[in-house]
Structures are given as structure tokens and as C-alpha cells.
Coordinates of C-alpha atoms (C1' of nucleotides) in Angstrom, one line a residue:
Chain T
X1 CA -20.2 17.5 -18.9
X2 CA -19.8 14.5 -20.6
X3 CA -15.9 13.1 -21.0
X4 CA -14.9 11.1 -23.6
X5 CA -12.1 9.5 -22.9
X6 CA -10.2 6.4 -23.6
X7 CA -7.0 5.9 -21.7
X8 CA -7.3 3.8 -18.4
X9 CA -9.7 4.7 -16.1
X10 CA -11.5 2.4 -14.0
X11 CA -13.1 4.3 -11.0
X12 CA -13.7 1.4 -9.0
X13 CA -10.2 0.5 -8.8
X14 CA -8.8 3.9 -8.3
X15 CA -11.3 4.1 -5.5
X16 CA -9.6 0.6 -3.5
X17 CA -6.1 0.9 -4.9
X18 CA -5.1 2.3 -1.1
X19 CA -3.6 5.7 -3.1
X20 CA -6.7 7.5 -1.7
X21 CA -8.9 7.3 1.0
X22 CA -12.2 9.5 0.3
X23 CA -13.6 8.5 -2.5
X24 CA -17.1 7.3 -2.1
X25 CA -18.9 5.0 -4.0
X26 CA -22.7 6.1 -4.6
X27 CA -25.6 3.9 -4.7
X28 CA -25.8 3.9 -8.3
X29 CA -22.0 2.7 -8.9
X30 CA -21.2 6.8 -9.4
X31 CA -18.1 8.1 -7.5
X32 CA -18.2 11.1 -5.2
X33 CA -14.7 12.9 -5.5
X34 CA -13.1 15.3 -3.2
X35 CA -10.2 17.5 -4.0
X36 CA -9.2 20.7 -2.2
X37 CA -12.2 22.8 -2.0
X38 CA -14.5 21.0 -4.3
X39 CA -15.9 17.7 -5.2
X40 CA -16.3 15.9 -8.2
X41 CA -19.0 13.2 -8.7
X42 CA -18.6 11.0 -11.8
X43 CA -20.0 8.3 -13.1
X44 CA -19.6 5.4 -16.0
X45 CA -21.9 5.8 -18.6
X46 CA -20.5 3.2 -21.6
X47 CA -17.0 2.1 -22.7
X48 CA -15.1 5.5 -23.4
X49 CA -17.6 8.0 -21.8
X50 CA -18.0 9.5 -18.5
X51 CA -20.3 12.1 -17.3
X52 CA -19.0 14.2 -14.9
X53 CA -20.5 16.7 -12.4
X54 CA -18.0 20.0 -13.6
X55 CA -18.1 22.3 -16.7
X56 CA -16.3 22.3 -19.5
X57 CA -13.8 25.1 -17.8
X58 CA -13.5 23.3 -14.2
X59 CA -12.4 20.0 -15.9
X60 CA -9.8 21.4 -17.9
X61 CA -8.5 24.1 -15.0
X62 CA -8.7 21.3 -12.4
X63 CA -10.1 17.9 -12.7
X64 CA -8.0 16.9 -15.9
X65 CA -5.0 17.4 -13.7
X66 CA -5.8 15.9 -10.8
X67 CA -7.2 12.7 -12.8
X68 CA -3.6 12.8 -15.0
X69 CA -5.6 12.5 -17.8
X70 CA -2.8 13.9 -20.4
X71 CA -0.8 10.9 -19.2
X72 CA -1.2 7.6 -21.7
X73 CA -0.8 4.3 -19.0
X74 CA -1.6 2.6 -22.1
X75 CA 1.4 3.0 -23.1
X76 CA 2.9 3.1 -20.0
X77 CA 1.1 -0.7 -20.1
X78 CA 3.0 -1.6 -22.6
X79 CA 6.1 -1.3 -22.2
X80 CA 6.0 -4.6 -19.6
X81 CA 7.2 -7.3 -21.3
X82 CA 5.1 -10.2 -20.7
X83 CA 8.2 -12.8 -21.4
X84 CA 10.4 -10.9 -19.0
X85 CA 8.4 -10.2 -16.4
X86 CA 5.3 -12.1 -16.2
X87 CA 4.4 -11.2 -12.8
X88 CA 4.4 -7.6 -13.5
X89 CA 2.4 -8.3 -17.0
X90 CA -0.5 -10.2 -14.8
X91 CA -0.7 -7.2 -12.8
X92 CA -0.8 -4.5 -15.0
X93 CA -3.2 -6.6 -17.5
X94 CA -5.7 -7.5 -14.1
X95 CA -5.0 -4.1 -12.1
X96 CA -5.9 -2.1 -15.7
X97 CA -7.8 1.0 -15.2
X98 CA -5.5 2.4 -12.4
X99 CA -4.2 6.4 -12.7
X100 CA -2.1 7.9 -10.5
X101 CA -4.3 10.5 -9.0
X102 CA -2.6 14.2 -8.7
X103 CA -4.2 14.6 -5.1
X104 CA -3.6 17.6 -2.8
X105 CA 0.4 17.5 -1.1
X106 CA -1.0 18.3 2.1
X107 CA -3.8 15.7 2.2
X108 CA -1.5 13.2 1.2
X109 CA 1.1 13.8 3.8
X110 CA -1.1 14.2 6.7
X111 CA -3.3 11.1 5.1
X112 CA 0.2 8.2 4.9
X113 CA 1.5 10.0 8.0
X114 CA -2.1 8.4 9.4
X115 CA -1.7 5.4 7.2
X116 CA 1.6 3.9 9.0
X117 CA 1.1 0.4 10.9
X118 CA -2.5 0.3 9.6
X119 CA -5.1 -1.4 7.2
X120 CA -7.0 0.6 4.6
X121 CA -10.3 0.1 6.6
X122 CA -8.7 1.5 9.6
X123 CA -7.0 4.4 8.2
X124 CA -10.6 5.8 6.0
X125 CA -12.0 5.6 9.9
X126 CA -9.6 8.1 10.4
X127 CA -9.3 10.2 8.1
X128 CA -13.3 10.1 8.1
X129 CA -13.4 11.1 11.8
X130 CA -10.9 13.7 11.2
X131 CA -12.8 15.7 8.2
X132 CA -15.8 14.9 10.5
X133 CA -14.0 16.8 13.5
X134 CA -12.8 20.0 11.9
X135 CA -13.2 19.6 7.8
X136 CA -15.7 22.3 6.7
X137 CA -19.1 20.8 6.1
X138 CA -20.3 21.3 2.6
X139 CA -22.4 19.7 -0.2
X140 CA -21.4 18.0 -3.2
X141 CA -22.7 19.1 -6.8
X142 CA -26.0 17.2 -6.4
X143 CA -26.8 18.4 -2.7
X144 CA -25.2 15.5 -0.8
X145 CA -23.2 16.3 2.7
X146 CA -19.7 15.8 2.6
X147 CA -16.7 16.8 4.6
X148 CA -13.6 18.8 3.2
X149 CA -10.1 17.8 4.4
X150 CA -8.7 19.9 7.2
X151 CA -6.2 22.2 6.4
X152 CA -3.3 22.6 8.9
X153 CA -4.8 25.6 10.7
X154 CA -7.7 23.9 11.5
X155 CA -5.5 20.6 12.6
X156 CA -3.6 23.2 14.5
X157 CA -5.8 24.8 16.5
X158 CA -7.9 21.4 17.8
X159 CA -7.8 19.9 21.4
X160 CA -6.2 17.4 22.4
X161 CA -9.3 15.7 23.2
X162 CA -11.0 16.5 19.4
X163 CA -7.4 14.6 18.0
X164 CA -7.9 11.7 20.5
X165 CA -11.2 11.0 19.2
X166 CA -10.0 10.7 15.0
X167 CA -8.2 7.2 16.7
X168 CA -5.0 8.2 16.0
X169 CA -2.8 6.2 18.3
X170 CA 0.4 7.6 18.8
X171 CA 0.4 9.2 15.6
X172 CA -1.4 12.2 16.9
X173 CA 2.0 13.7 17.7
X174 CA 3.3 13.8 14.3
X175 CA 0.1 15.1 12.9
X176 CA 0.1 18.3 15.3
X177 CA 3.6 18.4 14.6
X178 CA 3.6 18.5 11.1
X179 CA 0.3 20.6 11.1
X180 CA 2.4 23.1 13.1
X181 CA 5.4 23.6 10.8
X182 CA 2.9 24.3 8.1
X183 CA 1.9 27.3 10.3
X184 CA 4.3 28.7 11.3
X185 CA 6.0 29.0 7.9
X186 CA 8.9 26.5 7.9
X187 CA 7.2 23.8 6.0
X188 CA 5.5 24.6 2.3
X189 CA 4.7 21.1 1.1
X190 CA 3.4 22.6 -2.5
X191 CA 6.5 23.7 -2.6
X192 CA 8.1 20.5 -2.6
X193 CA 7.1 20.1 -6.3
X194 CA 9.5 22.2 -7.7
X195 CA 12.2 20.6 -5.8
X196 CA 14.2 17.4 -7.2
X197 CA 13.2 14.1 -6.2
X198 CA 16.1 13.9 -3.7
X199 CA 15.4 17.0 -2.1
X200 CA 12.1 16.6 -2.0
X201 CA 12.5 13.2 -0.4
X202 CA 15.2 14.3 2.5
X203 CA 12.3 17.0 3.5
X204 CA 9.8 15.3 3.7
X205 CA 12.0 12.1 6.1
X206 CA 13.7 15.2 7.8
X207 CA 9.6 15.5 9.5
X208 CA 8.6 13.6 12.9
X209 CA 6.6 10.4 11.5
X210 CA 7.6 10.0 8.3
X211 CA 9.8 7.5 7.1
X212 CA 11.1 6.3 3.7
X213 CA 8.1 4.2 2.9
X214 CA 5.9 7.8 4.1
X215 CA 7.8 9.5 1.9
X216 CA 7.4 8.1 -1.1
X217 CA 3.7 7.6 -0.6
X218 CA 3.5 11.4 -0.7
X219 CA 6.1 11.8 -3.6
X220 CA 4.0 9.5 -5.4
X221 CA 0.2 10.5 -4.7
X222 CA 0.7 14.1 -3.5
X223 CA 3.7 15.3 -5.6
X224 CA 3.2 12.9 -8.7
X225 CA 6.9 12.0 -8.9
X226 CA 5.8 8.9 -10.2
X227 CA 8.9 7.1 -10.4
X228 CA 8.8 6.8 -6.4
X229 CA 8.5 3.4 -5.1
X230 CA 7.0 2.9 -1.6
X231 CA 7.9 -0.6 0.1
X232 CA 5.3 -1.7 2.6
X233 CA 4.8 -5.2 4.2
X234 CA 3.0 -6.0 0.7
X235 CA 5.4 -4.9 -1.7
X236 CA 8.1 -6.3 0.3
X237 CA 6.3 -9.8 -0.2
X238 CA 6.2 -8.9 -4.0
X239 CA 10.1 -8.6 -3.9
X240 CA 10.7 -11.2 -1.8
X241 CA 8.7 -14.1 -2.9
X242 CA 8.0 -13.0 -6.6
X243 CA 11.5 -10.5 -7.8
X244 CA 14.1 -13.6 -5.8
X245 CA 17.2 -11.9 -8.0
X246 CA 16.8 -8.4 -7.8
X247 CA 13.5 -6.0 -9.0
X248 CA 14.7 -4.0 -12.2
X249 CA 13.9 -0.4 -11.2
X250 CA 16.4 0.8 -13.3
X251 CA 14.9 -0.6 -16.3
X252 CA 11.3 1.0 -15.0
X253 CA 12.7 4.2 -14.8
X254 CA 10.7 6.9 -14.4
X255 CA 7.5 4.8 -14.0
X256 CA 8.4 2.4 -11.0
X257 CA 5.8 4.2 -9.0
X258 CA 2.8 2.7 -11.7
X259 CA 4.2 -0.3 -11.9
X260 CA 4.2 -0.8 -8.3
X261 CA 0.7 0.7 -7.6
X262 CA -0.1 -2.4 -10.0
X263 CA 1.5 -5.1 -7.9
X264 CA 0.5 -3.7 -4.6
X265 CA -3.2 -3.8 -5.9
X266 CA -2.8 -7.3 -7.7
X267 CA -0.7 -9.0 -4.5
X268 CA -3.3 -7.7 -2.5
X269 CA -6.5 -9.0 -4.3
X270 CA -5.0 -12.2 -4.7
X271 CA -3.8 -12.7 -1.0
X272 CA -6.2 -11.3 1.2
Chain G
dA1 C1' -7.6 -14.4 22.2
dC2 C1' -4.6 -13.8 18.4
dC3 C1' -2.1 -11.8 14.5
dC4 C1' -1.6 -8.2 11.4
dA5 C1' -1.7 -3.5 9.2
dG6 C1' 0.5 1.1 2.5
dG7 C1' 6.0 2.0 9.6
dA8 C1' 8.7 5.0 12.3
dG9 C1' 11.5 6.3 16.4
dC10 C1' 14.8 4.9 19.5
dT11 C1' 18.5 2.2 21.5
dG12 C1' 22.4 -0.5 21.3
dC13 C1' 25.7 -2.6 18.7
Chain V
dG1 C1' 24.6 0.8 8.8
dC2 C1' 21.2 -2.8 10.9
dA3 C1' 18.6 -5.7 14.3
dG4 C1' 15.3 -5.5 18.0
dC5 C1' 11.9 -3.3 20.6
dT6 C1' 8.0 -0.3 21.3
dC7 C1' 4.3 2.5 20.0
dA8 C1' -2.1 2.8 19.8
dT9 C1' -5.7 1.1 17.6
dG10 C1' -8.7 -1.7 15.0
dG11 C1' -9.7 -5.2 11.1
dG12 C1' -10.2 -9.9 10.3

DNA sequence: ACCCAGGAGCTGC
DNA sequence: GCAGCTCATGGG
């Protein structure tokens, strides 16, 4: 089908903004897009328009969502002042084009559980070698091979020696762990949706590996509460060196998770 | 070789 | 509550 659509949405920086890890850029400067059980390929074709690999029906029953595409971050642009907070402005004006992506709860806790204490580069190598290891092999809407994500059954039931080889580190633990909850019935991560943000957030530290910063990762990218605010070692910098008095979250209420997907993405580009 | 990475658990205070 | 230490691995 082919998508109109005029809100933000830059693919390329979706694809490097370290929210997800699988998207896959295709020789042509197309994007291959996985999601639960199906993939997505879509590509740029002017200002506005998109073609996209799904019908009519699939986009509006799945992909819509899971792009936030009813959400305007125009809008949500432009309620920065550029007087006030100048930093912020600069990174929202450069980092434009950036959605928070409704991805799958599970992927997104097993993926930041994965992420902590590592680079971007290092934590795709894992992921990669763990949809390699026990993802289901299937092909992508124009015949290409790609990997599913494992669900917790299938991260379950693997050897030790299977998990060892994804390059876990010590984080192997947690994952089994938390891949065991899930099936034995005392974990339901989609459930967390319907829960409050608080509650949400004390399940989700209450697990072996995940911490506040964890946490909020998934709140943000898994259970679209997007007034969750993860602090890593870049957004600490952010605050340190560039918010000296004090960060206004209250005053970015209930969109402090954008706004810091912005910064992270702008400190990052201009420091590394 | 070195330092760092979308950190968290643990111990000791 | 908070500092300090440790954890496994790889990117730059």
C-alpha cells in the first residue's frame, strides 16, 4: 500500500535512535521491520509518502499502532520553547523524524535487559545471535530470510551452551530467569499495560536484572508510557553538563520520554 | 593495552 | 539512602 502521511517519520533515525535493535536497512535505503510474528518492509518514496509492504487491513489492525502514527510529535515539537530551553529546541529540530515505536513488551524487556553495560553495536550482536539461535526462521514480504524474536518458551527451553554463544556475559542469568517467570505463569508483561505507571514500574524492578534505567526503557519502548525517562551514562551527561539547575520534567509532563529520546539521539551524534 | 558501554546486584556504611 | 566494587563481553 502506499501511506500518505505527514507527521514525523524519518526511518533512518528511528532505525539508530537505540529504541530498537532489528531494524535493517536494505540496499536500496528501504527498511526491513520486524514485529511479533510479521515484518514490515517500507520504504521512502517522496516528502509525505511511503510505500509499505502490508494491505490496507494489516496497516490499520497493526502497523499504524505499532508506528504511533495517530500520535502528532509535531505538535508534540512544538511545545519546546526555543528561548527556554535551547538545548532541548536543537535537539528536537536536528533529531526530527523520531516516533516512539509501540514494539512488542516482551522483546523490549528481554532486549534492555541485554542492553545494560553495553554499546548499541554490541547489544544488535546479541540480540542478532539470539533470534539466530532459537527465533523461527521466516521470510519477509519480498522473500528475504529473516529471524523472529524468541519468545520465552523458546528462551526457556535452550542449553546453556546455545545462551553462552548469543555473548551474553553475565546477563544470561537474568534472561533465563525472566524467560522462566513468563512460563510458568507469574509474569504477564502485556499485562503490564493496563497497570499504572507506578505499578507497572515496581514489577518490572521487582525482576533479577532490571533496574530503574531497565525499567523505563521498557515502559517507554515496550509499554508506550511515554512520559518515562530512562537515565543512562548519556542522558546523565545531558543533565549534568547541559540541565546545571535542575531538568523540568514536570513541565514535560507526559512527554519527557520524547523529549529525552531527542537528546539521547542528538548528545550522542554530536559526541561520539 | 586501554577505556567505555541505553547498568544492576551486592556489601557495607 | 548512597558510595564502592564487581560482573562478561566487545566496540572504538
Amino acid at each position: 500500500m502506499i501511506l500518505e502521511f505527514s507527521d514525523d517519520l524519518d526511518l533512518k533515525k528511528i532505525a539508530d535512535s537505540g529504541q530498537c535493535f532489528r531494524w535493517e536497512e536494505l540496499p536500496d535505503g528501504g527498511f526491513r521491520v520486524p514485529h511479533k510474528d510479521s515484518c514490515l518492509i517500507i520504504r521512502k518514496l517522496s516528502e509525505d509518502s511511503y510505500e509499505l509492504s502490508c494491505s490496507e487491513d494489516e496497516y490499520e489492525s497493526m502497523w499504524k499502532d505499532y508506528l504511533d502514527a495517530d500520535t502528532d510529535y509535531r505538535s508534540i515539537r512544538g511545545r519546546i520553547s526555543k528561548k527556554k530551553d535551547p538545548f532541548l529546541y536543537a535537539a528536537a529540530a536536528d533529531q526530527q523524524g523520531i516516533r516512539i515505536l509501540k514494539q512488542d513488551p516482551w522483546e523490549a524487556l528481554i532486549s534492555f535487559i541485554i542492553s545494560q553495560n553495553r554499546n548499541i553495536p554490541a547489544i544488535k550482536r546479541s540480540i542478532e545471535l539470539l533470534c539466530e539461535r532459537v527465533g523461527m526462521l521466516r521470510k519477509d514480504p519480498e522473500g528475504g530470510k529473516y529471524y523472529s524474536f524468541p519468545d520465552a518458551k523458546a528462551i526457556n527451553e535452550m542449553p546453556d551452551t546455545a545462551l553462552a554463544e548469543c555473548r551474553l556475559g553475565y546477563r544470561d542469568e537474568y534472561i533465563r530467569r525472566t524467560a522462566a517467570l513468563v512460563c510458568e505463569g507469574s509474569l504477564d508483561i502485556n499485562g503490564l499495560m493496563l497497570c499504572s505507571e507506578e505499578e507497572a514500574f515496581e514489577r518490572l524492578i521487582s525482576l533479577h536484572g532490571v533496574g530503574k534505567k531497565v525499567a523505563s526503557c521498557v515502559m517507554l519502548f515496550g509499554l508506550h508510557f511515554v512520559n518515562a525517562f530512562p537515565i543512562d551514562v548519556w542522558v546523565k551527561r545531558i543533565l549534568e553538563n547541559e540541565y546545571p539547575k535542575g531538568y523540568p520534567m514536570e513541565e514535560y509532563a507526559p512527554y519527557n520520554g520524547i523529549y529525552q529520546q531527542y537528546m539521547f539521539a542528538y548528545y550522542r551524534k554530536l559526541h561520539e
